[in-house]
GROMACS .gro file of C-alpha atoms in nm:
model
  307
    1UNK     CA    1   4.785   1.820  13.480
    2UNK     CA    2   5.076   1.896  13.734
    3UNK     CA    3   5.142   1.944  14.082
    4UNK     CA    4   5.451   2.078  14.185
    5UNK     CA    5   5.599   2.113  14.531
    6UNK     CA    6   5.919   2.210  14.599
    7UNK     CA    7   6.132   2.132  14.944
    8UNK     CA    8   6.536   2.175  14.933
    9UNK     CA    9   6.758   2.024  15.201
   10UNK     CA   10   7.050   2.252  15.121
   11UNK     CA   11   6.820   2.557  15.197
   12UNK     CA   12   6.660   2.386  15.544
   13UNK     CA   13   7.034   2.296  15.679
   14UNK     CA   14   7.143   2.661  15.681
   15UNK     CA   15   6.784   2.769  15.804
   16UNK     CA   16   6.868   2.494  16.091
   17UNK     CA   17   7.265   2.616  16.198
   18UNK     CA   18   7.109   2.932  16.216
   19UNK     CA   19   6.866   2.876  16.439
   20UNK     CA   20   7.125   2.703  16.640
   21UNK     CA   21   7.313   3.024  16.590
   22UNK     CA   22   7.030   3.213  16.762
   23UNK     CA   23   6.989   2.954  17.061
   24UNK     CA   24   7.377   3.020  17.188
   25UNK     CA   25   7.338   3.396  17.091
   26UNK     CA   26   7.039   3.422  17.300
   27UNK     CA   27   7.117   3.179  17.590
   28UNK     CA   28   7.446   3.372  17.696
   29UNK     CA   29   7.264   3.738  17.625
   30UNK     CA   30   7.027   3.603  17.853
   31UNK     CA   31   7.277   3.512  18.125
   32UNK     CA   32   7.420   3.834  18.075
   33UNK     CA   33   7.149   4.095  18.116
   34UNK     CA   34   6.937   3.885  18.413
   35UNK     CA   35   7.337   3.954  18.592
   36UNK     CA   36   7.338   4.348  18.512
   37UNK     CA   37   6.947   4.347  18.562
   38UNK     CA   38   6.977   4.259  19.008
   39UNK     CA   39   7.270   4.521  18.939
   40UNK     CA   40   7.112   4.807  18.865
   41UNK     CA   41   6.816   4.702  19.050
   42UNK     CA   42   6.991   4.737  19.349
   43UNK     CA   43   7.251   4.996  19.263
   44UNK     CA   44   6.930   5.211  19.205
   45UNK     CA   45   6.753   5.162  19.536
   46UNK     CA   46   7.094   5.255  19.715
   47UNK     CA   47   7.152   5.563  19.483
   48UNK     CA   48   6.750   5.687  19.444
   49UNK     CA   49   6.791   5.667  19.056
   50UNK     CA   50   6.533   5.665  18.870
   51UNK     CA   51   6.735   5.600  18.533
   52UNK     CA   52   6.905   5.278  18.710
   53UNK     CA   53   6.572   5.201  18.835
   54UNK     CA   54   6.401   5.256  18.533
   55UNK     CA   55   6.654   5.087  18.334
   56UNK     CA   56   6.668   4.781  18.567
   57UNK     CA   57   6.281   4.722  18.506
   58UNK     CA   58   6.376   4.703  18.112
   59UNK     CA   59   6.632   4.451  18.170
   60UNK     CA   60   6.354   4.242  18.328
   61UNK     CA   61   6.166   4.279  18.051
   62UNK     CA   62   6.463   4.172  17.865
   63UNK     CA   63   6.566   3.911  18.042
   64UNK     CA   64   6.210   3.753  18.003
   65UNK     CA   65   6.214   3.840  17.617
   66UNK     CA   66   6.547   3.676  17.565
   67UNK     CA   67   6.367   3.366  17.779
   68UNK     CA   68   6.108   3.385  17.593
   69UNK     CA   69   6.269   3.402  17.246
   70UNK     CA   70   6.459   3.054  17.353
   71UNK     CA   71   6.117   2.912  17.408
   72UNK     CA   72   6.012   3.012  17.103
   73UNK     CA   73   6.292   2.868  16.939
   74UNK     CA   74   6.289   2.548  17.113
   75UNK     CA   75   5.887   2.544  17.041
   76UNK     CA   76   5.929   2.589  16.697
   77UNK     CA   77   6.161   2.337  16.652
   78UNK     CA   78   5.900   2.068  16.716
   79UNK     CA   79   5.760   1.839  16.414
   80UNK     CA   80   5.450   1.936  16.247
   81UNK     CA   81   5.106   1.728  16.393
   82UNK     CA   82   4.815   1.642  16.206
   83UNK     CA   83   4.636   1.997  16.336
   84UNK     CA   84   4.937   2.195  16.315
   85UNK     CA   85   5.085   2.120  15.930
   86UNK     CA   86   5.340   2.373  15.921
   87UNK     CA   87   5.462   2.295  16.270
   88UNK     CA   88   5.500   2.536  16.540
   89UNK     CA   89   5.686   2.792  16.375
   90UNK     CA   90   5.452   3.072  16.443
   91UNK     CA   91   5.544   3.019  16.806
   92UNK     CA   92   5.818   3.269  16.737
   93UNK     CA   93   5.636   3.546  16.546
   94UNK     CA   94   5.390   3.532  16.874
   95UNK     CA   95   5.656   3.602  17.125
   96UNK     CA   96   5.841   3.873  16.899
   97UNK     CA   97   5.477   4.035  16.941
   98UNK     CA   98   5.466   3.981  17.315
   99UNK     CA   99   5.802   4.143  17.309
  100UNK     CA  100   5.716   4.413  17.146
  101UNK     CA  101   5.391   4.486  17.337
  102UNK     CA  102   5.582   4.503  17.664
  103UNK     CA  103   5.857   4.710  17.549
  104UNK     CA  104   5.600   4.957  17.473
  105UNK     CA  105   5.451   4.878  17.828
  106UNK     CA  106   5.782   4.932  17.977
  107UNK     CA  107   5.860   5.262  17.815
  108UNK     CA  108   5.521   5.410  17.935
  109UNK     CA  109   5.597   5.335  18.267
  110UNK     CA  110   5.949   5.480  18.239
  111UNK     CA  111   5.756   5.777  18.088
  112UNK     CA  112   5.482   5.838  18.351
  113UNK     CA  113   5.750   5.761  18.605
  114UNK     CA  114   5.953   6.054  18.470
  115UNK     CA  115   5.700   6.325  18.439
  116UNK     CA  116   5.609   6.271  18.855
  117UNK     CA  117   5.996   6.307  18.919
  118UNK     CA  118   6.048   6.600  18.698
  119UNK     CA  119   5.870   6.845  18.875
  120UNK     CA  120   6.016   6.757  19.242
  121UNK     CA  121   6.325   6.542  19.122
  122UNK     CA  122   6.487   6.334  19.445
  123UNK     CA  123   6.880   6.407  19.485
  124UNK     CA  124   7.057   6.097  19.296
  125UNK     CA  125   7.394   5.943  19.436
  126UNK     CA  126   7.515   5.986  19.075
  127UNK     CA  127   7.921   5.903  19.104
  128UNK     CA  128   7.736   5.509  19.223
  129UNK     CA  129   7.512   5.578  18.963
  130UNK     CA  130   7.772   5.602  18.635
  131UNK     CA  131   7.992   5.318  18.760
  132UNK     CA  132   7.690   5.123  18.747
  133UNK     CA  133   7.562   5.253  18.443
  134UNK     CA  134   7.918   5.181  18.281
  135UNK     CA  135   7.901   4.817  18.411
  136UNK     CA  136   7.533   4.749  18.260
  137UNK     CA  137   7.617   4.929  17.930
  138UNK     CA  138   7.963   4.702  17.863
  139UNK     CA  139   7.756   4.392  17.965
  140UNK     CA  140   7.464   4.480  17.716
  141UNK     CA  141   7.745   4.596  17.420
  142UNK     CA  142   7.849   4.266  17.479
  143UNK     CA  143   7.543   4.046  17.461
  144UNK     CA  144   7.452   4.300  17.164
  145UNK     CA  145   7.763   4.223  16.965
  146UNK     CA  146   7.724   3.804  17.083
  147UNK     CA  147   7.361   3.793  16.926
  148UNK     CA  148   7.509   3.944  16.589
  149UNK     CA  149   7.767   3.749  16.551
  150UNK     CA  150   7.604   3.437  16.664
  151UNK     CA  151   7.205   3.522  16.551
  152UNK     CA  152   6.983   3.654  16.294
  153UNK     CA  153   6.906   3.967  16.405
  154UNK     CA  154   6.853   4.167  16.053
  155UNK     CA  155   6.589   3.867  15.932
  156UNK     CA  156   6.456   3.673  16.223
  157UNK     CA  157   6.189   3.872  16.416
  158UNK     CA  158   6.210   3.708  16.745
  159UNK     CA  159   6.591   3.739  16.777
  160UNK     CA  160   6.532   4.113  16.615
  161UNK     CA  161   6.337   4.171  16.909
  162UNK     CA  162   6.503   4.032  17.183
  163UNK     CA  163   6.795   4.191  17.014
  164UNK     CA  164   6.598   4.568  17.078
  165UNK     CA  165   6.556   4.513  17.406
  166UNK     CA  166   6.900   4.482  17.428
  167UNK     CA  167   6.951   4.743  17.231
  168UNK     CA  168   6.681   4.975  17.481
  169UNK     CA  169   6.927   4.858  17.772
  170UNK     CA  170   7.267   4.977  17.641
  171UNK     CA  171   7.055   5.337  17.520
  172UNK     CA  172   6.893   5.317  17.927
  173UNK     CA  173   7.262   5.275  18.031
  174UNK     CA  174   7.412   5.543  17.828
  175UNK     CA  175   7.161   5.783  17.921
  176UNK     CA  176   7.211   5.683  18.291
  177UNK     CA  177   7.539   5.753  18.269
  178UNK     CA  178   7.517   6.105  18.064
  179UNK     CA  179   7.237   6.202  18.374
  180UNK     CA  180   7.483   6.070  18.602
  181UNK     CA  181   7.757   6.357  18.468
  182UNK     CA  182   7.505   6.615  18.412
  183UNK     CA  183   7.417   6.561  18.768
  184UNK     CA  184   7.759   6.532  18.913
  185UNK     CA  185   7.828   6.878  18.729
  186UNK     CA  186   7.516   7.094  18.745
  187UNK     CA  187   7.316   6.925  19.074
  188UNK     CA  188   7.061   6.963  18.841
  189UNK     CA  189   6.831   6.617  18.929
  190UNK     CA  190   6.591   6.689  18.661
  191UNK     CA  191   6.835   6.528  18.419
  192UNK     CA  192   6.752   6.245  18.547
  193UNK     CA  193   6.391   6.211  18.472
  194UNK     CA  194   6.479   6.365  18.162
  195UNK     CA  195   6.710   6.171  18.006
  196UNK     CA  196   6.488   5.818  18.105
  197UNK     CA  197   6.192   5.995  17.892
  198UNK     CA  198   6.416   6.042  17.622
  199UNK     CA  199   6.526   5.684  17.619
  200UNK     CA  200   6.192   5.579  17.678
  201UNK     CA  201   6.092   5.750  17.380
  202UNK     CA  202   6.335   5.577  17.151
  203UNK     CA  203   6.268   5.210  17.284
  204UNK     CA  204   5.882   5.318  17.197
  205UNK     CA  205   5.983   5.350  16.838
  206UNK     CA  206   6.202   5.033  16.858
  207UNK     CA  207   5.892   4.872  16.993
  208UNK     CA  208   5.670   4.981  16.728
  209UNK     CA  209   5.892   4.805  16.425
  210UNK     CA  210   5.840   4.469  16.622
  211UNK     CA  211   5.535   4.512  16.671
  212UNK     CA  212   5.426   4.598  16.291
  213UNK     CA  213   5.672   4.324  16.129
  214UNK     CA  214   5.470   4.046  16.371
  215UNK     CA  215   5.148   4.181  16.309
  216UNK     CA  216   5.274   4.199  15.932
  217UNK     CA  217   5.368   3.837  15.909
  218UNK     CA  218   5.038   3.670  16.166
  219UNK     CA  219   4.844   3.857  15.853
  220UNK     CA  220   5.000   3.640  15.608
  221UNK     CA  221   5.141   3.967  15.445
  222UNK     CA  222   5.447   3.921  15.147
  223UNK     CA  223   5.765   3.922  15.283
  224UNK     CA  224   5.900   4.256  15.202
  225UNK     CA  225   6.208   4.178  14.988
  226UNK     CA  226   5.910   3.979  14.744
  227UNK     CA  227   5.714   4.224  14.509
  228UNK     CA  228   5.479   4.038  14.363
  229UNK     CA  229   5.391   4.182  14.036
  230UNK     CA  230   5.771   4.071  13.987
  231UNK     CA  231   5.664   3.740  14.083
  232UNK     CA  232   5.382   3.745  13.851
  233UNK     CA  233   5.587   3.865  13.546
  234UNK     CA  234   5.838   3.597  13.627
  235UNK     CA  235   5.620   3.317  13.591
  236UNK     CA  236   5.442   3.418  13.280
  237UNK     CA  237   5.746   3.503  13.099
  238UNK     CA  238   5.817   3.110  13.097
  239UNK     CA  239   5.696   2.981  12.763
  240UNK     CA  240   5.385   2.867  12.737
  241UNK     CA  241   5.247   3.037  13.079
  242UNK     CA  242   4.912   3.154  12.948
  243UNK     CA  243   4.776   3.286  13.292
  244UNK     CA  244   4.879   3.266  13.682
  245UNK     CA  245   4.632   3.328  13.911
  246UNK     CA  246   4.539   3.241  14.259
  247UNK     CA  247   4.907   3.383  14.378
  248UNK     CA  248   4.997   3.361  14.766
  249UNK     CA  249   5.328   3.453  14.912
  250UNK     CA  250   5.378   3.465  15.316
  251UNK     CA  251   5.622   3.408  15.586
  252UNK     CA  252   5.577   3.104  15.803
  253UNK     CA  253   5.847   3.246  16.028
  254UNK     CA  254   6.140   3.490  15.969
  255UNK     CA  255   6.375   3.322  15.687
  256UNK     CA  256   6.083   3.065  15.563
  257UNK     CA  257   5.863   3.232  15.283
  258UNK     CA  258   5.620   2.987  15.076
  259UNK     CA  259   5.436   3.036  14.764
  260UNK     CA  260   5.145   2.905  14.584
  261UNK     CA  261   5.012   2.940  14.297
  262UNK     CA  262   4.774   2.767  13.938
  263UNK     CA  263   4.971   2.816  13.642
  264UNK     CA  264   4.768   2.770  13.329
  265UNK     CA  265   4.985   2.652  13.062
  266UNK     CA  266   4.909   2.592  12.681
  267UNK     CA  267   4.753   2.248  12.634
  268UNK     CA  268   5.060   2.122  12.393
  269UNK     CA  269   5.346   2.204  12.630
  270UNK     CA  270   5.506   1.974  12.890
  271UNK     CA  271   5.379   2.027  13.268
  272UNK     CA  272   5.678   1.926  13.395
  273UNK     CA  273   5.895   2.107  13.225
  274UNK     CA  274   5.688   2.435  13.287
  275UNK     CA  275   5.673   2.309  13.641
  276UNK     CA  276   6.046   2.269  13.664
  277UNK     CA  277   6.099   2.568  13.492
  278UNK     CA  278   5.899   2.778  13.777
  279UNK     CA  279   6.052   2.585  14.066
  280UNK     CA  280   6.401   2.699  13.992
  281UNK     CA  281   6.286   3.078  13.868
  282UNK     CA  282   6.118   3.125  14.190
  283UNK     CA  283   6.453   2.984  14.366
  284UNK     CA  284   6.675   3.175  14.187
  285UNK     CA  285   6.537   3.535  14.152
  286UNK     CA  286   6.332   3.556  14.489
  287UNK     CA  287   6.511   3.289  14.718
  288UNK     CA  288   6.191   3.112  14.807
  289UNK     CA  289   6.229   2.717  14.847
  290UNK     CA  290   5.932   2.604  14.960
  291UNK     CA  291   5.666   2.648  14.651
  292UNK     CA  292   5.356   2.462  14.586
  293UNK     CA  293   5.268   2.519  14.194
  294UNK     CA  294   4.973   2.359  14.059
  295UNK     CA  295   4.981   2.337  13.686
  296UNK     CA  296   4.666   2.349  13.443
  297UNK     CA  297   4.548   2.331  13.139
  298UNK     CA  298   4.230   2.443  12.933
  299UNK     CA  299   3.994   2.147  13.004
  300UNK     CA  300   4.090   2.192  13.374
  301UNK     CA  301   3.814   2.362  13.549
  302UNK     CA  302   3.884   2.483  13.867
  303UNK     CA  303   3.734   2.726  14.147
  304UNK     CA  304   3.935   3.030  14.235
  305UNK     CA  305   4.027   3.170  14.583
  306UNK     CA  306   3.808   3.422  14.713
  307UNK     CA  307   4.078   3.621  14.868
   0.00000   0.00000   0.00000
């Protein structure tokens, strides 16, 4: 009988400069937006704007999502304990969630908010209002474009998220500043309220992805690049695979999927080489480095997973 488990170094020092990556992406995004957020705080009280206003509140919520996200990142970076095996990595997949909840939180506000002002919308000081706007929406370009260069923000959840919120600023911004025109144009102040719904609206369905990705991953669902029945027919393709059962594949934290799985193999061939043989398929065709195959053979008699 075999027991494989497979751990590469190569794979765990990129997974390591890019979570560095994501610390300094993160840290000076966070610097940036808590600077813009006591801007348009108080550029909307003196201007009586709700999008300012409304947009301000978000980059709270940012600035305490990019906080958190460094926590997270710092957190998971502890060693594993005896009660917590796989470390602390989870820590991040929780706050991506907690960012996600209060984006939605945020945008209902913004939403509710909006639908007082639009039937008895306040007059808005809008020429303050777009320089303001155009100040908040360079500095959140900016910490946008510094978290992809610098971050994950296609595979790592809880820089994807922090990188939304962003995201929801610069959109807040831009939609000040199209209000702020309308306004200056029309006096129509119903723009206003109008324009933070619509933005609202689209943070809600930014909020939603995070929200389903975290939930996706805390469920110990496949990572979504990994079809399993691809898995499967890898593994029993290698000669003298007979059967492969008890098959799990999750995501301890965005870029670190595991597998494990019982291969039973015929009783004349070589567990190690079928064990080798798996290690480097699984490697090769679905990127996965940390695998745990147990190999078996006929006289083997072993109880299945329930799940």
């Amino acid at each position: 009988m075999g027991h494989g488990h497979s751990h590469h170094h190569h794979g765990h020092d990129h997974f390591k400069e890019t979570r560095e990556g994501n610390k300094r992406g993160l840290l000076i995004a966070l610097l940036i937006t808590a600077g813009i957020m006591l801007l348009e705080f108080f550029g909307g009280l003196l201007t009586n704007s709700l999008a300012l206003l409304s947009d301000a509140g978000h980059m709270l919520s940012d600035s305490s999502s990019l906080f958190l996200s460094l926590i997270a990142i710092w957190f998971a970076s502890k060693s594993a304990s005896p009660t917590k095996s796989f470390g602390f990595y989870r820590f991040e997949i929780l706050a991506a969630l907690f960012n996600g909840v209060t984006l939605f939180i945020i945008a209902g506000l913004i939403i509710w908010e909006a639908y007082g002002r639009f039937f008895d919308p306040p007059a808005v000081a809008s020429g303050s209002m777009i320089l303001i706007a155009f100040i908040g929406l360079a500095a959140n370009l900016v910490s946008a474009w510094l978290l992809m260069r610098k971050g994950d923000v296609n595979d790592n959840v809880n820089v994807k998220s922090a990188y939304l919120h962003i995201l929801g600023d610069a959109l807040g911004s831009a939609g000040a500043i199209i209000a702020g025109i309308v306004m200056m144009m029309t006096s129509w102040y119903a723009a206003d309220p109008i324009i933070s719904g619509v933005v609202a609206l689209l943070i809600l369905k930014s909020a939603w992805a995070v929200i389903k990705e975290s939930l996706h991953i805390l469920m110990e669902g496949s990572p979504h690049a990994v079809h399993i029945q691809k898995v499967k027919a890898a593994l029993t393709s290698i000669d003298g695979v007979k059967n492969i059962h008890d098959l799990h594949i999750w995501t301890i934290t965005s870029g670190f999927d595991s597998l494990s799985c019982h291969l039973l193999i015929e009783d004349d061939k070589s567990s190690q080489q079928v064990l080798q043989e798996a290690i480097n398929r699984i490697k090769a065709e679905f990127h996965i480095e940390h695998t745990t195959i147990q190999i078996e053979k006929s006289k083997l008699q072993h109880s299945e997973c329930p799940a």
